[in-house]
């Protein structure tokens, strides 16, 4: 069990990494704060993934039974309850994906988000599962990014030139800069070797 933070500017491949890595896991729970459940499901092309949508405001029902719409993302308790409801119903280990922490930081103080993250990460660890979170680089104060990154044993940074830098890793590496395909394989290794 481990946690990975993928940090990078918009449009640098964070979502593509999530999509590709998620294919390696059976039990996937995807929390989306920046796009609708419909959009995410269309992108990943999987019906067996649970999607918790904090982006689509006010809508109570979804087209798919595995799509949970959080009608009010301003209420962080409602977001937590939706995630916990899905996790409570899963058998075995899972991969929790949150794209993106930045979507919640729009509405909440970073102290509340740190508490929310810590609680969620502790649960994932207790259940011997894995998680991947994304954060939009330079969208927040540097101290916020540093505080969030302290929770993660693995930190990956996507760059505008298409390269990926592994800032911190739970698996031994002989270098730190990779192309996106190499980085995806390393992230998969981080997650699988921790099980």
CSV table of C-alpha atoms in Angstrom, one decimal:
chain,number,residue,atom,x,y,z
A,1,UNK,CA,0.0,0.0,0.0
A,2,UNK,CA,1.3,3.4,-0.9
A,3,UNK,CA,0.3,6.9,-2.0
A,4,UNK,CA,1.4,8.8,-5.1
A,5,UNK,CA,1.1,12.5,-5.7
A,6,UNK,CA,1.3,13.7,-9.3
A,7,UNK,CA,2.0,17.4,-9.4
A,8,UNK,CA,2.2,19.4,-12.6
A,9,UNK,CA,0.9,22.3,-14.7
A,10,UNK,CA,-2.4,21.9,-16.6
A,11,UNK,CA,-2.1,20.0,-19.8
A,12,UNK,CA,1.1,18.1,-18.9
A,13,UNK,CA,-0.3,14.5,-18.9
A,14,UNK,CA,-1.5,13.9,-15.3
A,15,UNK,CA,-4.9,12.6,-16.5
A,16,UNK,CA,-3.4,10.3,-19.1
A,17,UNK,CA,-1.1,8.8,-16.5
A,18,UNK,CA,-4.1,8.2,-14.2
A,19,UNK,CA,-6.1,6.6,-17.1
A,20,UNK,CA,-3.2,4.3,-18.1
A,21,UNK,CA,-2.3,3.3,-14.5
A,22,UNK,CA,-5.9,2.6,-13.5
A,23,UNK,CA,-6.2,-0.1,-16.2
A,24,UNK,CA,-3.8,-2.3,-14.1
A,25,UNK,CA,-6.3,-2.5,-11.2
A,26,UNK,CA,-9.7,-4.2,-10.7
A,27,UNK,CA,-11.2,-2.1,-7.9
A,28,UNK,CA,-10.9,1.5,-8.9
A,29,UNK,CA,-12.6,4.5,-7.2
A,30,UNK,CA,-12.1,7.7,-9.1
A,31,UNK,CA,-12.9,11.0,-7.4
A,32,UNK,CA,-13.2,13.8,-9.9
A,33,UNK,CA,-13.2,17.5,-8.9
A,34,UNK,CA,-12.5,19.0,-12.3
A,35,UNK,CA,-14.8,17.3,-14.7
A,36,UNK,CA,-18.1,15.3,-14.8
A,37,UNK,CA,-18.5,11.6,-14.1
A,38,UNK,CA,-19.8,11.2,-17.7
A,39,UNK,CA,-16.6,12.8,-19.1
A,40,UNK,CA,-14.3,10.6,-16.9
A,41,UNK,CA,-16.2,7.4,-17.8
A,42,UNK,CA,-16.0,8.3,-21.5
A,43,UNK,CA,-12.3,8.9,-21.2
A,44,UNK,CA,-11.4,5.7,-19.3
A,45,UNK,CA,-13.8,3.5,-21.2
A,46,UNK,CA,-14.6,1.3,-18.2
A,47,UNK,CA,-18.0,0.4,-16.7
A,48,UNK,CA,-16.6,-1.3,-13.6
A,49,UNK,CA,-15.0,1.9,-12.1
A,50,UNK,CA,-16.7,3.8,-9.3
A,51,UNK,CA,-16.8,7.6,-10.0
A,52,UNK,CA,-17.5,10.2,-7.3
A,53,UNK,CA,-18.3,13.4,-9.1
A,54,UNK,CA,-17.8,16.6,-7.1
A,55,UNK,CA,-17.9,18.7,-10.2
A,56,UNK,CA,-21.5,18.4,-11.4
A,57,UNK,CA,-23.4,20.7,-9.1
A,58,UNK,CA,-27.0,20.2,-8.0
A,59,UNK,CA,-27.7,17.0,-10.0
A,60,UNK,CA,-28.9,14.2,-7.8
A,61,UNK,CA,-29.1,11.3,-10.2
A,62,UNK,CA,-26.6,9.9,-12.7
A,63,UNK,CA,-27.0,7.8,-15.7
A,64,UNK,CA,-24.7,5.0,-14.3
A,65,UNK,CA,-25.3,3.2,-11.0
A,66,UNK,CA,-21.5,3.5,-10.2
A,67,UNK,CA,-21.5,7.3,-10.6
A,68,UNK,CA,-22.1,9.1,-7.3
A,69,UNK,CA,-22.9,12.8,-7.7
A,70,UNK,CA,-21.9,15.0,-4.7
A,71,UNK,CA,-24.5,17.7,-5.1
A,72,UNK,CA,-22.7,20.2,-2.9
A,73,UNK,CA,-18.8,20.1,-3.0
A,74,UNK,CA,-18.8,23.1,-0.7
A,75,UNK,CA,-19.7,20.6,2.1
A,76,UNK,CA,-16.5,18.6,2.6
A,77,UNK,CA,-18.4,16.2,4.9
A,78,UNK,CA,-20.7,15.3,1.9
A,79,UNK,CA,-17.6,14.6,-0.2
A,80,UNK,CA,-16.2,12.4,2.6
A,81,UNK,CA,-19.4,10.5,3.1
A,82,UNK,CA,-19.7,9.8,-0.7
A,83,UNK,CA,-16.1,8.4,-0.8
A,84,UNK,CA,-16.6,6.3,2.4
A,85,UNK,CA,-19.9,4.9,1.1
A,86,UNK,CA,-18.2,3.5,-2.0
A,87,UNK,CA,-15.1,2.3,-0.1
A,88,UNK,CA,-17.4,0.6,2.5
A,89,UNK,CA,-19.0,-1.5,-0.3
A,90,UNK,CA,-15.7,-2.8,-1.8
A,91,UNK,CA,-14.2,-6.2,-1.2
A,92,UNK,CA,-10.5,-6.5,-1.2
A,93,UNK,CA,-7.9,-3.9,-2.0
A,94,UNK,CA,-8.5,-0.9,-4.3
A,95,UNK,CA,-6.9,2.0,-6.1
A,96,UNK,CA,-8.3,5.4,-5.0
A,97,UNK,CA,-7.7,8.2,-7.5
A,98,UNK,CA,-8.4,11.8,-6.9
A,99,UNK,CA,-8.2,14.2,-9.8
A,100,UNK,CA,-7.6,16.8,-8.3
A,101,UNK,CA,-6.9,18.1,-4.9
A,102,UNK,CA,-6.8,21.5,-6.5
A,103,UNK,CA,-10.5,21.3,-7.3
A,104,UNK,CA,-11.3,21.1,-3.6
A,105,UNK,CA,-8.8,23.8,-2.6
A,106,UNK,CA,-11.0,26.2,-4.6
A,107,UNK,CA,-13.7,25.9,-2.0
A,108,UNK,CA,-11.9,25.0,1.2
A,109,UNK,CA,-9.0,26.2,3.3
A,110,UNK,CA,-5.8,24.1,2.9
A,111,UNK,CA,-6.0,23.2,6.7
A,112,UNK,CA,-9.4,21.5,6.1
A,113,UNK,CA,-8.1,19.8,3.0
A,114,UNK,CA,-5.0,18.5,4.9
A,115,UNK,CA,-7.3,17.0,7.5
A,116,UNK,CA,-9.5,15.5,4.8
A,117,UNK,CA,-6.5,14.0,3.0
A,118,UNK,CA,-4.9,12.6,6.2
A,119,UNK,CA,-8.1,10.9,7.2
A,120,UNK,CA,-8.5,9.4,3.7
A,121,UNK,CA,-4.9,8.3,3.4
A,122,UNK,CA,-5.0,6.6,6.8
A,123,UNK,CA,-8.1,4.7,5.7
A,124,UNK,CA,-6.5,3.6,2.4
A,125,UNK,CA,-3.4,2.4,4.4
A,126,UNK,CA,-5.5,0.5,6.9
A,127,UNK,CA,-7.3,-1.3,4.1
A,128,UNK,CA,-4.0,-2.2,2.4
A,129,UNK,CA,-4.9,-0.3,-0.7
A,130,UNK,CA,-3.2,2.4,-2.9
A,131,UNK,CA,-4.0,5.9,-3.9
A,132,UNK,CA,-3.0,8.4,-6.6
A,133,UNK,CA,-3.8,12.1,-6.2
A,134,UNK,CA,-3.1,15.0,-8.5
A,135,UNK,CA,-2.4,18.7,-7.8
A,136,UNK,CA,-2.1,21.5,-10.2
A,137,UNK,CA,1.4,23.0,-9.8
A,138,UNK,CA,1.7,26.7,-9.1
A,139,UNK,CA,-2.1,27.1,-8.7
A,140,UNK,CA,-1.7,27.4,-4.9
A,141,UNK,CA,0.8,29.0,-2.5
A,142,UNK,CA,4.1,27.1,-2.3
A,143,UNK,CA,3.5,26.4,1.4
A,144,UNK,CA,0.2,24.7,0.5
A,145,UNK,CA,1.9,22.5,-2.1
A,146,UNK,CA,4.8,21.6,0.3
A,147,UNK,CA,2.3,20.8,3.2
A,148,UNK,CA,0.3,18.5,0.9
A,149,UNK,CA,3.4,16.8,-0.5
A,150,UNK,CA,4.5,15.8,3.0
A,151,UNK,CA,1.8,13.1,3.2
A,152,UNK,CA,3.1,11.3,0.1
A,153,UNK,CA,6.0,8.8,0.0
A,154,UNK,CA,6.0,9.1,-3.8
A,155,UNK,CA,5.9,12.4,-5.7
A,156,UNK,CA,5.9,12.7,-9.5
A,157,UNK,CA,6.1,16.0,-11.4
A,158,UNK,CA,4.9,16.3,-14.9
A,159,UNK,CA,6.5,19.0,-17.1
A,160,UNK,CA,5.5,21.1,-20.0
A,161,UNK,CA,8.1,19.5,-22.3
A,162,UNK,CA,6.5,16.0,-21.8
A,163,UNK,CA,9.1,14.8,-19.4
A,164,UNK,CA,8.3,13.4,-16.0
A,165,UNK,CA,10.5,13.9,-12.9
A,166,UNK,CA,10.3,11.5,-9.9
A,167,UNK,CA,10.9,13.8,-6.9
A,168,UNK,CA,10.4,11.1,-4.2
A,169,UNK,CA,10.1,7.3,-4.7
A,170,UNK,CA,9.5,4.3,-2.5
A,171,UNK,CA,11.3,2.1,-5.1
A,172,UNK,CA,15.0,2.5,-5.9
A,173,UNK,CA,15.7,4.5,-9.1
A,174,UNK,CA,19.0,5.2,-10.9
A,175,UNK,CA,17.8,8.5,-12.3
A,176,UNK,CA,15.0,11.0,-11.8
A,177,UNK,CA,13.9,12.2,-15.3
A,178,UNK,CA,11.8,10.0,-17.5
A,179,UNK,CA,9.5,10.1,-20.5
A,180,UNK,CA,5.9,9.6,-19.8
A,181,UNK,CA,5.8,5.9,-20.7
A,182,UNK,CA,8.7,5.1,-18.4
A,183,UNK,CA,7.1,7.1,-15.6
A,184,UNK,CA,3.8,5.2,-16.0
A,185,UNK,CA,5.7,1.9,-15.6
A,186,UNK,CA,7.5,3.3,-12.5
A,187,UNK,CA,4.2,4.4,-10.9
A,188,UNK,CA,2.7,1.0,-11.6
A,189,UNK,CA,5.8,-0.5,-9.9
A,190,UNK,CA,5.4,1.8,-6.9
A,191,UNK,CA,1.8,0.7,-6.5
A,192,UNK,CA,2.3,-3.0,-7.1
A,193,UNK,CA,5.5,-3.5,-5.1
A,194,UNK,CA,3.8,-2.0,-2.1
A,195,UNK,CA,1.0,-4.6,-2.0
